[in-house]
mmCIF file of C-alpha atoms in Angstrom:
data_model
loop_
_atom_site.group_PDB
_atom_site.id
_atom_site.type_symbol
_atom_site.label_atom_id
_atom_site.label_comp_id
_atom_site.label_asym_id
_atom_site.label_seq_id
_atom_site.Cartn_x
_atom_site.Cartn_y
_atom_site.Cartn_z
ATOM 1 C CA MET A 1247 -5.821 54.970 15.489
ATOM 2 C CA THR A 1248 -9.451 54.225 17.169
ATOM 3 C CA THR A 1249 -8.950 52.938 20.275
ATOM 4 C CA PRO A 1250 -10.495 49.485 21.408
ATOM 5 C CA LYS A 1251 -14.020 49.148 22.913
ATOM 6 C CA PRO A 1252 -13.849 46.897 25.576
ATOM 7 C CA LEU A 1253 -17.439 46.317 25.806
ATOM 8 C CA ALA A 1254 -18.026 45.858 22.060
ATOM 9 C CA ALA A 1255 -15.467 42.905 21.836
ATOM 10 C CA ARG A 1256 -17.430 41.271 24.395
ATOM 11 C CA ALA A 1257 -20.457 41.867 22.528
ATOM 12 C CA GLY A 1258 -18.944 40.483 19.719
ATOM 13 C CA VAL A 1259 -17.839 37.264 21.631
ATOM 14 C CA ALA A 1260 -20.865 36.763 22.587
ATOM 15 C CA GLU A 1261 -22.332 37.029 19.166
ATOM 16 C CA ARG A 1262 -19.952 34.553 17.557
ATOM 17 C CA ALA A 1263 -20.730 32.109 20.190
ATOM 18 C CA VAL A 1264 -24.669 32.077 19.715
ATOM 19 C CA GLU A 1265 -24.068 31.978 16.364
ATOM 20 C CA SER A 1266 -21.757 29.011 16.119
ATOM 21 C CA ARG A 1267 -23.858 27.007 18.637
ATOM 22 C CA HIS A 1268 -27.108 27.444 17.715
ATOM 23 C CA LEU A 1269 -27.523 29.210 14.218
ATOM 24 C CA ARG A 1270 -28.826 26.215 11.967
ATOM 25 C CA ARG A 1271 -30.742 26.073 8.622
ATOM 26 C CA VAL A 1272 -34.406 24.878 8.845
ATOM 27 C CA TRP A 1273 -34.511 21.189 7.524
ATOM 28 C CA GLY A 1274 -31.708 22.060 5.227
ATOM 29 C CA LEU A 1275 -33.895 24.807 2.928
ATOM 30 C CA PRO A 1276 -31.110 27.332 1.209
ATOM 31 C CA GLY A 1277 -32.029 31.248 2.387
ATOM 32 C CA THR A 1278 -33.041 30.000 5.680
ATOM 33 C CA ALA A 1279 -31.800 29.878 9.713
ATOM 34 C CA LEU A 1280 -33.021 29.789 13.260
ATOM 35 C CA GLY A 1281 -31.546 29.085 16.357
ATOM 36 C CA ALA A 1282 -31.777 25.747 17.784
ATOM 37 C CA VAL A 1283 -33.529 26.104 21.302
ATOM 38 C CA SER A 1284 -30.727 23.775 23.189
ATOM 39 C CA TRP A 1285 -27.017 23.127 22.911
ATOM 40 C CA PRO A 1286 -25.566 20.498 22.625
ATOM 41 C CA ALA A 1287 -28.273 20.021 20.179
ATOM 42 C CA GLY A 1288 -29.796 16.919 19.754
ATOM 43 C CA PRO A 1289 -31.247 15.647 16.477
ATOM 44 C CA GLY A 1290 -34.753 17.277 17.652
ATOM 45 C CA ASP A 1291 -33.351 20.045 18.449
ATOM 46 C CA ARG A 1292 -31.280 20.197 14.536
ATOM 47 C CA LEU A 1293 -34.946 20.152 13.444
ATOM 48 C CA HIS A 1294 -35.967 22.734 14.966
ATOM 49 C CA VAL A 1295 -38.766 20.118 16.591
ATOM 50 C CA ARG A 1296 -39.302 22.828 19.573
ATOM 51 C CA PHE A 1297 -39.311 26.194 17.856
ATOM 52 C CA ASN A 1298 -39.657 28.630 20.401
ATOM 53 C CA TYR A 1299 -41.187 31.313 17.640
ATOM 54 C CA TRP A 1300 -40.531 34.520 20.513
ATOM 55 C CA TRP A 1301 -37.304 33.556 21.170
ATOM 56 C CA GLN A 1302 -36.346 33.716 17.441
ATOM 57 C CA ALA A 1303 -38.007 37.168 17.303
ATOM 58 C CA HIS A 1304 -35.319 38.115 19.832
ATOM 59 C CA LEU A 1305 -32.697 36.152 18.111
ATOM 60 C CA LEU A 1306 -33.478 38.600 14.959
ATOM 61 C CA ASP A 1307 -33.026 41.416 17.654
ATOM 62 C CA CYS A 1308 -29.718 40.821 18.996
ATOM 63 C CA VAL A 1309 -28.418 40.430 15.441
ATOM 64 C CA LEU A 1310 -29.917 43.758 14.707
ATOM 65 C CA ASP A 1311 -28.324 45.459 18.066
ATOM 66 C CA ALA A 1312 -24.970 43.564 16.219
ATOM 67 C CA GLN A 1313 -25.192 45.185 13.129
ATOM 68 C CA LEU A 1314 -25.640 48.781 14.669
ATOM 69 C CA ARG A 1315 -22.421 48.018 16.586
ATOM 70 C CA SER A 1316 -20.272 46.745 13.905
ATOM 71 C CA PRO A 1317 -21.896 46.906 10.202
ATOM 72 C CA ARG A 1318 -21.385 43.957 8.084
ATOM 73 C CA GLU A 1319 -23.318 42.883 4.877
ATOM 74 C CA ALA A 1320 -23.135 38.813 5.764
ATOM 75 C CA ARG A 1321 -25.343 40.007 9.052
ATOM 76 C CA VAL A 1322 -28.324 41.885 6.354
ATOM 77 C CA ALA A 1323 -28.186 38.409 4.951
ATOM 78 C CA LEU A 1324 -28.639 36.702 8.039
ATOM 79 C CA VAL A 1325 -31.476 38.876 9.122
ATOM 80 C CA ARG A 1326 -32.965 37.691 5.547
ATOM 81 C CA ARG A 1327 -32.464 34.071 6.180
ATOM 82 C CA LEU A 1328 -33.966 34.136 10.030
ATOM 83 C CA VAL A 1329 -37.097 36.375 8.850
ATOM 84 C CA ARG A 1330 -37.544 33.339 5.914
ATOM 85 C CA GLY A 1331 -36.759 30.605 8.426
ATOM 86 C CA ILE A 1332 -39.712 31.956 11.046
ATOM 87 C CA ARG A 1333 -42.131 32.142 7.935
ATOM 88 C CA VAL A 1334 -41.161 28.649 7.196
ATOM 89 C CA ARG A 1335 -41.129 26.962 10.512
ATOM 90 C CA ASN A 1336 -44.302 28.590 11.435
ATOM 91 C CA LEU A 1337 -46.035 26.932 8.871
ATOM 92 C CA VAL A 1338 -48.894 28.380 9.124
ATOM 93 C CA GLY A 1339 -48.157 32.102 8.439
ATOM 94 C CA TRP A 1340 -46.727 34.840 10.146
ATOM 95 C CA THR A 1341 -48.937 35.154 13.510
ATOM 96 C CA ASN A 1342 -49.784 32.787 16.174
ATOM 97 C CA ASP A 1343 -52.404 32.793 19.083
ATOM 98 C CA TYR A 1344 -50.397 34.400 21.701
ATOM 99 C CA TYR A 1345 -50.061 38.478 21.123
ATOM 100 C CA ASP A 1346 -46.923 38.866 23.169
ATOM 101 C CA ASP A 1347 -45.088 36.491 20.607
ATOM 102 C CA ILE A 1348 -46.488 38.532 17.266
ATOM 103 C CA ALA A 1349 -45.924 41.460 19.242
ATOM 104 C CA TRP A 1350 -42.106 41.020 19.818
ATOM 105 C CA LEU A 1351 -41.970 39.776 16.043
ATOM 106 C CA GLY A 1352 -43.493 42.784 14.932
ATOM 107 C CA LEU A 1353 -40.646 44.973 16.634
ATOM 108 C CA ALA A 1354 -37.921 42.566 15.328
ATOM 109 C CA LEU A 1355 -39.654 43.419 11.350
ATOM 110 C CA LEU A 1356 -39.658 47.120 12.563
ATOM 111 C CA ARG A 1357 -36.368 46.924 13.174
ATOM 112 C CA ALA A 1358 -34.958 44.733 10.351
ATOM 113 C CA GLN A 1359 -36.819 47.419 7.967
ATOM 114 C CA HIS A 1360 -35.521 50.938 9.774
ATOM 115 C CA GLU A 1361 -31.969 49.581 10.206
ATOM 116 C CA VAL A 1362 -31.024 47.216 7.459
ATOM 117 C CA GLY A 1363 -33.522 47.726 4.791
ATOM 118 C CA VAL A 1364 -35.452 43.991 4.978
ATOM 119 C CA ALA A 1365 -38.804 45.220 5.097
ATOM 120 C CA ARG A 1366 -41.948 43.280 5.373
ATOM 121 C CA PRO A 1367 -44.476 45.999 5.471
ATOM 122 C CA GLY A 1368 -47.652 43.270 4.598
ATOM 123 C CA VAL A 1369 -46.732 41.297 7.819
ATOM 124 C CA VAL A 1370 -46.384 44.454 9.769
ATOM 125 C CA ALA A 1371 -49.288 45.622 8.962
ATOM 126 C CA THR A 1372 -50.913 42.344 9.851
ATOM 127 C CA ILE A 1373 -49.414 41.779 13.081
ATOM 128 C CA ALA A 1374 -50.747 45.441 13.787
ATOM 129 C CA ARG A 1375 -53.971 44.509 12.777
ATOM 130 C CA HIS A 1376 -54.333 41.776 15.371
ATOM 131 C CA LEU A 1377 -52.478 43.721 17.948
ATOM 132 C CA ARG A 1378 -55.367 46.561 17.581
ATOM 133 C CA ASP A 1379 -58.220 44.101 17.527
ATOM 134 C CA ALA A 1380 -56.671 42.128 20.786
ATOM 135 C CA TRP A 1381 -57.768 45.239 22.884
ATOM 136 C CA THR A 1382 -61.717 44.504 24.903
ATOM 137 C CA ASP A 1383 -63.190 46.749 27.744
ATOM 138 C CA HIS A 1384 -62.815 43.284 29.761
ATOM 139 C CA GLY A 1385 -61.053 43.978 33.118
ATOM 140 C CA GLY A 1386 -60.906 47.520 32.378
ATOM 141 C CA GLY A 1387 -59.230 47.658 29.239
ATOM 142 C CA GLY A 1388 -55.732 45.752 27.696
ATOM 143 C CA ILE A 1389 -54.758 43.075 25.473
ATOM 144 C CA TRP A 1390 -55.128 39.437 25.838
ATOM 145 C CA TRP A 1391 -52.494 37.391 26.356
ATOM 146 C CA LYS A 1392 -53.616 34.922 23.539
ATOM 147 C CA ARG A 1393 -56.272 34.313 22.070
ATOM 148 C CA HIS A 1394 -59.891 33.069 23.633
ATOM 149 C CA ASP A 1395 -58.615 33.246 26.826
ATOM 150 C CA ASP A 1396 -59.504 34.844 30.057
ATOM 151 C CA PHE A 1397 -55.940 36.363 31.145
ATOM 152 C CA LYS A 1398 -54.351 40.025 30.257
ATOM 153 C CA ASN A 1399 -50.797 40.402 30.936
ATOM 154 C CA VAL A 1400 -47.907 42.819 31.055
ATOM 155 C CA PRO A 1401 -46.043 40.305 28.810
ATOM 156 C CA ALA A 1402 -48.135 40.931 25.902
ATOM 157 C CA ASN A 1403 -49.030 44.607 26.385
ATOM 158 C CA GLY A 1404 -46.065 45.756 26.508
ATOM 159 C CA PRO A 1405 -44.285 45.079 23.770
ATOM 160 C CA ALA A 1406 -47.306 45.819 21.959
ATOM 161 C CA ALA A 1407 -47.403 49.221 23.541
ATOM 162 C CA ILE A 1408 -43.523 49.985 22.169
ATOM 163 C CA PHE A 1409 -44.958 48.475 18.955
ATOM 164 C CA PHE A 1410 -47.677 50.701 18.844
ATOM 165 C CA ALA A 1411 -45.584 53.814 19.703
ATOM 166 C CA ARG A 1412 -42.940 52.880 17.174
ATOM 167 C CA LEU A 1413 -45.950 52.765 14.504
ATOM 168 C CA GLY A 1414 -46.213 56.486 15.198
ATOM 169 C CA THR A 1415 -49.661 57.246 13.861
ATOM 170 C CA PRO A 1416 -51.680 59.677 15.805
ATOM 171 C CA ALA A 1417 -54.084 56.267 16.412
ATOM 172 C CA ASP A 1418 -51.590 53.862 17.289
ATOM 173 C CA LEU A 1419 -49.799 56.730 19.776
ATOM 174 C CA GLY A 1420 -52.988 56.722 21.415
ATOM 175 C CA ARG A 1421 -53.272 52.963 21.900
ATOM 176 C CA ALA A 1422 -49.855 52.641 23.287
ATOM 177 C CA ARG A 1423 -50.648 55.327 25.457
ATOM 178 C CA SER A 1424 -54.194 53.719 26.553
ATOM 179 C CA THR A 1425 -51.818 50.884 26.834
ATOM 180 C CA VAL A 1426 -49.536 51.947 29.280
ATOM 181 C CA ASP A 1427 -52.300 53.691 31.381
ATOM 182 C CA TRP A 1428 -54.433 50.739 31.755
ATOM 183 C CA VAL A 1429 -51.457 48.510 32.976
ATOM 184 C CA ASP A 1430 -50.366 51.461 35.306
ATOM 185 C CA GLY A 1431 -53.768 51.755 36.637
ATOM 186 C CA CYS A 1432 -54.458 47.905 37.056
ATOM 187 C CA LEU A 1433 -51.191 46.552 37.896
ATOM 188 C CA ARG A 1434 -48.508 48.468 39.607
ATOM 189 C CA ASP A 1435 -47.881 47.532 43.288
ATOM 190 C CA GLY A 1436 -48.314 50.240 45.412
ATOM 191 C CA GLU A 1437 -45.749 49.257 48.080
ATOM 192 C CA THR A 1438 -43.144 48.658 45.433
ATOM 193 C CA GLY A 1439 -43.647 50.563 42.646
ATOM 194 C CA LEU A 1440 -43.385 47.445 40.037
ATOM 195 C CA LEU A 1441 -46.120 45.629 38.081
ATOM 196 C CA TRP A 1442 -47.594 42.835 38.552
ATOM 197 C CA ASP A 1443 -47.643 40.080 35.813
ATOM 198 C CA GLY A 1444 -51.152 40.159 35.070
ATOM 199 C CA LEU A 1445 -54.935 39.518 35.862
ATOM 200 C CA HIS A 1446 -57.910 36.819 34.927
ATOM 201 C CA VAL A 1447 -61.122 38.056 34.106
ATOM 202 C CA HIS A 1448 -64.754 36.321 34.214
ATOM 203 C CA PRO A 1449 -66.836 36.271 30.741
ATOM 204 C CA ASP A 1450 -68.937 39.406 32.558
ATOM 205 C CA GLY A 1451 -65.643 41.079 31.898
ATOM 206 C CA SER A 1452 -64.982 41.742 35.926
ATOM 207 C CA VAL A 1453 -61.224 41.117 37.635
ATOM 208 C CA ARG A 1454 -61.127 37.396 38.625
ATOM 209 C CA GLU A 1455 -57.757 37.427 39.926
ATOM 210 C CA VAL A 1456 -54.713 39.203 39.914
ATOM 211 C CA GLU A 1457 -51.452 37.126 39.728
ATOM 212 C CA LYS A 1458 -48.962 39.490 41.769
ATOM 213 C CA ASN A 1459 -45.822 37.918 40.556
ATOM 214 C CA PHE A 1460 -42.706 40.377 40.056
ATOM 215 C CA TYR A 1461 -40.753 39.896 36.571
ATOM 216 C CA THR A 1462 -37.731 41.908 35.661
ATOM 217 C CA TYR A 1463 -39.568 41.340 32.287
ATOM 218 C CA CYS A 1464 -42.472 43.205 32.847
ATOM 219 C CA GLN A 1465 -40.977 46.018 34.529
ATOM 220 C CA GLY A 1466 -39.085 45.883 31.001
ATOM 221 C CA VAL A 1467 -41.202 46.129 28.527
ATOM 222 C CA VAL A 1468 -43.023 49.006 30.265
ATOM 223 C CA LEU A 1469 -40.175 50.987 30.913
ATOM 224 C CA GLY A 1470 -39.479 50.570 27.175
ATOM 225 C CA ALA A 1471 -42.848 51.799 25.998
ATOM 226 C CA CYS A 1472 -43.003 54.696 28.594
ATOM 227 C CA VAL A 1473 -39.546 55.526 27.117
ATOM 228 C CA GLU A 1474 -41.212 55.294 23.568
ATOM 229 C CA LEU A 1475 -43.837 57.774 24.526
ATOM 230 C CA GLY A 1476 -41.411 60.208 26.178
ATOM 231 C CA GLY A 1477 -42.953 63.705 27.759
ATOM 232 C CA ALA A 1478 -45.278 62.563 30.858
ATOM 233 C CA TYR A 1479 -44.466 59.011 30.248
ATOM 234 C CA GLY A 1480 -41.132 59.780 31.448
ATOM 235 C CA ASP A 1481 -42.315 59.935 35.429
ATOM 236 C CA LYS A 1482 -43.454 56.814 34.810
ATOM 237 C CA ALA A 1483 -40.555 55.174 33.167
ATOM 238 C CA ALA A 1484 -38.100 56.882 36.143
ATOM 239 C CA ARG A 1485 -40.578 55.348 38.785
ATOM 240 C CA ILE A 1486 -39.969 51.802 36.910
ATOM 241 C CA VAL A 1487 -36.037 52.302 36.807
ATOM 242 C CA ASP A 1488 -36.167 53.225 40.815
ATOM 243 C CA ALA A 1489 -38.287 50.095 41.445
ATOM 244 C CA VAL A 1490 -35.863 47.836 39.253
ATOM 245 C CA ALA A 1491 -32.812 49.072 41.356
ATOM 246 C CA GLU A 1492 -34.377 48.722 44.896
ATOM 247 C CA HIS A 1493 -36.333 45.410 44.321
ATOM 248 C CA LEU A 1494 -35.363 43.127 41.489
ATOM 249 C CA ALA A 1495 -31.505 44.006 41.476
ATOM 250 C CA VAL A 1496 -28.573 42.386 44.234
ATOM 251 C CA ASP A 1497 -25.933 44.754 44.224
ATOM 252 C CA GLY A 1498 -26.678 46.502 40.791
ATOM 253 C CA VAL A 1499 -27.132 43.169 39.296
ATOM 254 C CA LEU A 1500 -30.214 42.479 37.997
ATOM 255 C CA ARG A 1501 -31.730 39.035 39.447
ATOM 256 C CA GLY A 1502 -32.747 36.082 36.478
ATOM 257 C CA HIS A 1503 -35.421 33.723 36.549
ATOM 258 C CA GLY A 1504 -34.194 30.450 35.454
ATOM 259 C CA GLY A 1505 -34.236 29.032 31.904
ATOM 260 C CA GLY A 1506 -37.044 28.546 29.455
ATOM 261 C CA ASP A 1507 -38.894 31.621 28.559
ATOM 262 C CA GLY A 1508 -37.166 33.155 31.570
ATOM 263 C CA GLY A 1509 -33.917 32.924 30.427
ATOM 264 C CA LEU A 1510 -34.922 36.412 28.546
ATOM 265 C CA PHE A 1511 -36.541 38.293 31.018
ATOM 266 C CA GLY A 1512 -33.393 40.143 32.032
ATOM 267 C CA GLY A 1513 -32.088 40.936 29.140
ATOM 268 C CA ILE A 1514 -35.001 42.232 27.922
ATOM 269 C CA LEU A 1515 -34.691 44.633 31.123
ATOM 270 C CA ALA A 1516 -31.096 45.339 29.926
ATOM 271 C CA ARG A 1517 -32.099 46.206 26.525
ATOM 272 C CA TYR A 1518 -34.710 48.951 27.556
ATOM 273 C CA LEU A 1519 -32.757 50.166 30.576
ATOM 274 C CA ALA A 1520 -30.350 51.269 28.238
ATOM 275 C CA GLN A 1521 -32.638 53.129 26.112
ATOM 276 C CA ALA A 1522 -33.686 54.508 29.805
ATOM 277 C CA ALA A 1523 -30.202 55.601 30.002
ATOM 278 C CA LEU A 1524 -30.131 57.338 26.956
ATOM 279 C CA ARG A 1525 -33.110 58.924 26.386
ATOM 280 C CA LEU A 1526 -34.759 59.340 29.707
ATOM 281 C CA ASP A 1527 -34.490 63.199 30.896
ATOM 282 C CA ARG A 1528 -33.768 62.481 34.616
ATOM 283 C CA PRO A 1529 -31.494 61.985 37.165
ATOM 284 C CA GLN A 1530 -32.661 57.928 36.763
ATOM 285 C CA ALA A 1531 -30.970 58.010 33.510
ATOM 286 C CA ALA A 1532 -27.514 57.057 35.272
ATOM 287 C CA ARG A 1533 -29.095 54.793 37.362
ATOM 288 C CA ALA A 1534 -30.085 52.709 34.636
ATOM 289 C CA ALA A 1535 -26.678 53.199 32.947
ATOM 290 C CA ASP A 1536 -25.505 51.605 36.456
ATOM 291 C CA LEU A 1537 -27.756 48.757 36.362
ATOM 292 C CA VAL A 1538 -26.801 47.691 32.711
ATOM 293 C CA PHE A 1539 -23.075 47.918 33.260
ATOM 294 C CA SER A 1540 -23.096 46.274 36.376
ATOM 295 C CA SER A 1541 -25.262 43.031 34.920
ATOM 296 C CA ALA A 1542 -23.259 43.184 31.696
ATOM 297 C CA GLU A 1543 -20.109 42.568 34.456
ATOM 298 C CA ALA A 1544 -21.834 40.043 35.853
ATOM 299 C CA VAL A 1545 -22.579 38.277 33.019
ATOM 300 C CA TRP A 1546 -19.491 38.489 31.670
ATOM 301 C CA ALA A 1547 -16.921 37.336 34.949
ATOM 302 C CA ASN A 1548 -19.365 33.987 35.338
ATOM 303 C CA ARG A 1549 -19.364 33.128 32.069
ATOM 304 C CA ALA A 1550 -18.125 29.400 31.214
ATOM 305 C CA ALA A 1551 -15.480 28.773 28.924
ATOM 306 C CA VAL A 1552 -16.776 25.949 26.583
ATOM 307 C CA VAL A 1553 -16.438 24.623 22.797
ATOM 308 C CA GLY A 1554 -17.722 27.972 20.905
ATOM 309 C CA GLY A 1555 -16.950 30.728 23.154
ATOM 310 C CA PRO A 1556 -18.376 31.793 26.728
ATOM 311 C CA LEU A 1557 -21.755 29.901 27.950
ATOM 312 C CA PHE A 1558 -23.858 32.311 30.201
ATOM 313 C CA GLY A 1559 -25.982 31.485 33.477
ATOM 314 C CA PRO A 1560 -29.589 31.760 34.191
ATOM 315 C CA GLU A 1561 -28.219 33.822 37.189
ATOM 316 C CA TRP A 1562 -25.809 36.540 36.320
ATOM 317 C CA SER A 1563 -24.211 37.045 39.845
ATOM 318 C CA GLU A 1564 -23.535 33.046 40.270
ATOM 319 C CA PRO A 1565 -20.853 31.165 37.939
ATOM 320 C CA ALA A 1566 -22.403 29.735 35.065
ATOM 321 C CA CYS A 1567 -22.500 25.675 35.193
ATOM 322 C CA PRO A 1568 -21.662 23.914 31.639
ATOM 323 C CA PRO A 1569 -23.590 20.644 30.271
ATOM 324 C CA GLU A 1570 -21.926 17.469 32.086
ATOM 325 C CA GLY A 1571 -21.921 13.775 31.158
ATOM 326 C CA ASP A 1572 -24.134 12.814 28.505
ATOM 327 C CA ALA A 1573 -24.870 16.517 27.164
ATOM 328 C CA ALA A 1574 -21.615 17.343 27.043
ATOM 329 C CA PRO A 1575 -19.568 18.832 24.002
ATOM 330 C CA GLY A 1576 -18.402 15.930 21.517
ATOM 331 C CA HIS A 1577 -20.794 13.656 22.913
ATOM 332 C CA ARG A 1578 -22.527 11.364 19.572
ATOM 333 C CA TRP A 1579 -25.981 12.254 20.139
ATOM 334 C CA GLY A 1580 -28.674 8.764 19.595
ATOM 335 C CA TRP A 1581 -32.294 9.120 18.893
ATOM 336 C CA GLY A 1582 -33.389 7.579 22.179
ATOM 337 C CA GLN A 1583 -30.714 9.651 24.163
ATOM 338 C CA GLU A 1584 -32.183 12.621 23.312
ATOM 339 C CA ARG A 1585 -35.622 11.627 25.235
ATOM 340 C CA GLU A 1586 -33.814 10.589 28.694
ATOM 341 C CA ARG A 1587 -32.529 13.897 29.961
ATOM 342 C CA GLY A 1588 -30.140 12.528 32.212
ATOM 343 C CA ARG A 1589 -27.690 14.494 33.866
ATOM 344 C CA GLY A 1590 -26.838 17.556 32.518
ATOM 345 C CA TRP A 1591 -29.819 18.014 30.407
ATOM 346 C CA ALA A 1592 -31.636 20.353 32.786
ATOM 347 C CA ARG A 1593 -28.935 22.443 32.783
ATOM 348 C CA PRO A 1594 -30.912 26.003 32.066
ATOM 349 C CA GLU A 1595 -27.260 27.081 30.261
ATOM 350 C CA ARG A 1596 -28.208 24.925 27.166
ATOM 351 C CA ASP A 1597 -30.999 26.798 26.528
ATOM 352 C CA LEU A 1598 -31.078 29.817 23.790
ATOM 353 C CA SER A 1599 -33.097 32.050 25.677
ATOM 354 C CA VAL A 1600 -30.523 32.040 28.505
ATOM 355 C CA GLN A 1601 -27.497 32.704 26.118
ATOM 356 C CA LEU A 1602 -29.860 35.383 24.336
ATOM 357 C CA GLY A 1603 -30.335 37.042 27.821
ATOM 358 C CA GLY A 1604 -26.674 37.340 28.253
ATOM 359 C CA TRP A 1605 -26.135 38.451 24.651
ATOM 360 C CA MET A 1606 -28.607 41.298 25.011
ATOM 361 C CA ALA A 1607 -26.846 42.556 28.192
ATOM 362 C CA VAL A 1608 -23.620 43.157 27.055
ATOM 363 C CA GLU A 1609 -24.986 44.495 23.832
ATOM 364 C CA ALA A 1610 -26.853 47.146 26.211
ATOM 365 C CA ALA A 1611 -23.305 47.734 27.609
ATOM 366 C CA ALA A 1612 -21.625 48.227 24.320
ATOM 367 C CA LEU A 1613 -24.221 50.660 23.256
ATOM 368 C CA LEU A 1614 -24.035 52.836 26.361
ATOM 369 C CA GLU A 1615 -20.406 52.720 25.498
ATOM 370 C CA ARG A 1616 -20.489 53.728 22.247
ATOM 371 C CA ASN A 1617 -22.656 56.579 23.100
ATOM 372 C CA GLY A 1618 -20.100 57.858 25.294
ATOM 373 C CA MET A 1619 -21.575 56.672 28.747
ATOM 374 C CA ALA A 1620 -18.675 54.432 30.667
ATOM 375 C CA PRO A 1621 -19.274 52.660 34.606
ATOM 376 C CA GLY A 1622 -18.639 55.574 37.175
ATOM 377 C CA ARG A 1623 -17.681 58.496 33.927
ATOM 378 C CA ARG A 1624 -21.554 59.508 33.219
#
């Protein structure tokens, strides 16, 4: 008899909670699915008026994590529905003006192809072309955050570097190395070892301003790229793990960045810390695993119990707070009420991003568990 895996069981519960509360067809079309960006969902959420393209890419990634944990044909069908849903809702094609967004979709589609056989090679090729064309010499190199902008940042360059590394051609591996080298040379804080957010450039290519904010997102994506590249980049990966442990975690728990897009940041870092724990041939692998296990335990310990299962909070070391008042489960919505945004509406726990971030952290811990790691036994 197989001994149950407790972290895998938690991941399964997190998966069911997100799917039961957020998954919906796109405009009632068969064979489609997307995650409603808020729960409880008002009419606009149910109709996917707000889309949040890159959140959907991470929802697809989480479903793929779950499939690796516990393979089921139903999940492969869900992957197909999500892929189709993204294309239908995006209206104008597969891409948009944000290079970070399309890099995330490219990464999820690569995984879908390699792990469950849901292949969109033409789409991956289109995304690759867009990302390759986004590199310029402005600010010393790197790709833009979005088209026709003056900002180059880690949130775009990090996932693009992971994407190039996973494409694996000699030219794309070179692009991945150049991207990481540019980030490390231009956006690393010498005092902490952490990576800043990005930089603005003048039309002539000179740097106008550096955004010196520290986000868990930025550390995670560059860590992921360094782990993919391996070799000498292992030293950079090890340095990032140490910097995160020292400056972006409290008692081993990764810090949060609120709701909205910030709800995904900690989960992204946890995902790539797990990869570092498995693949980094350095003492920092154990430190990365500790951060994942401690963060996932805090996510679970501070969950709230609501309809459909656990509800995670944006700050993993603090108890999650479910929506209140008119936003409570069971409230009967009206079109006008969705716009009022009264008490309970502003809770970040409503955001799909926050729930995906918690789910990612628990899946990352479950991944380490099934690879023979456990808290205190490495």
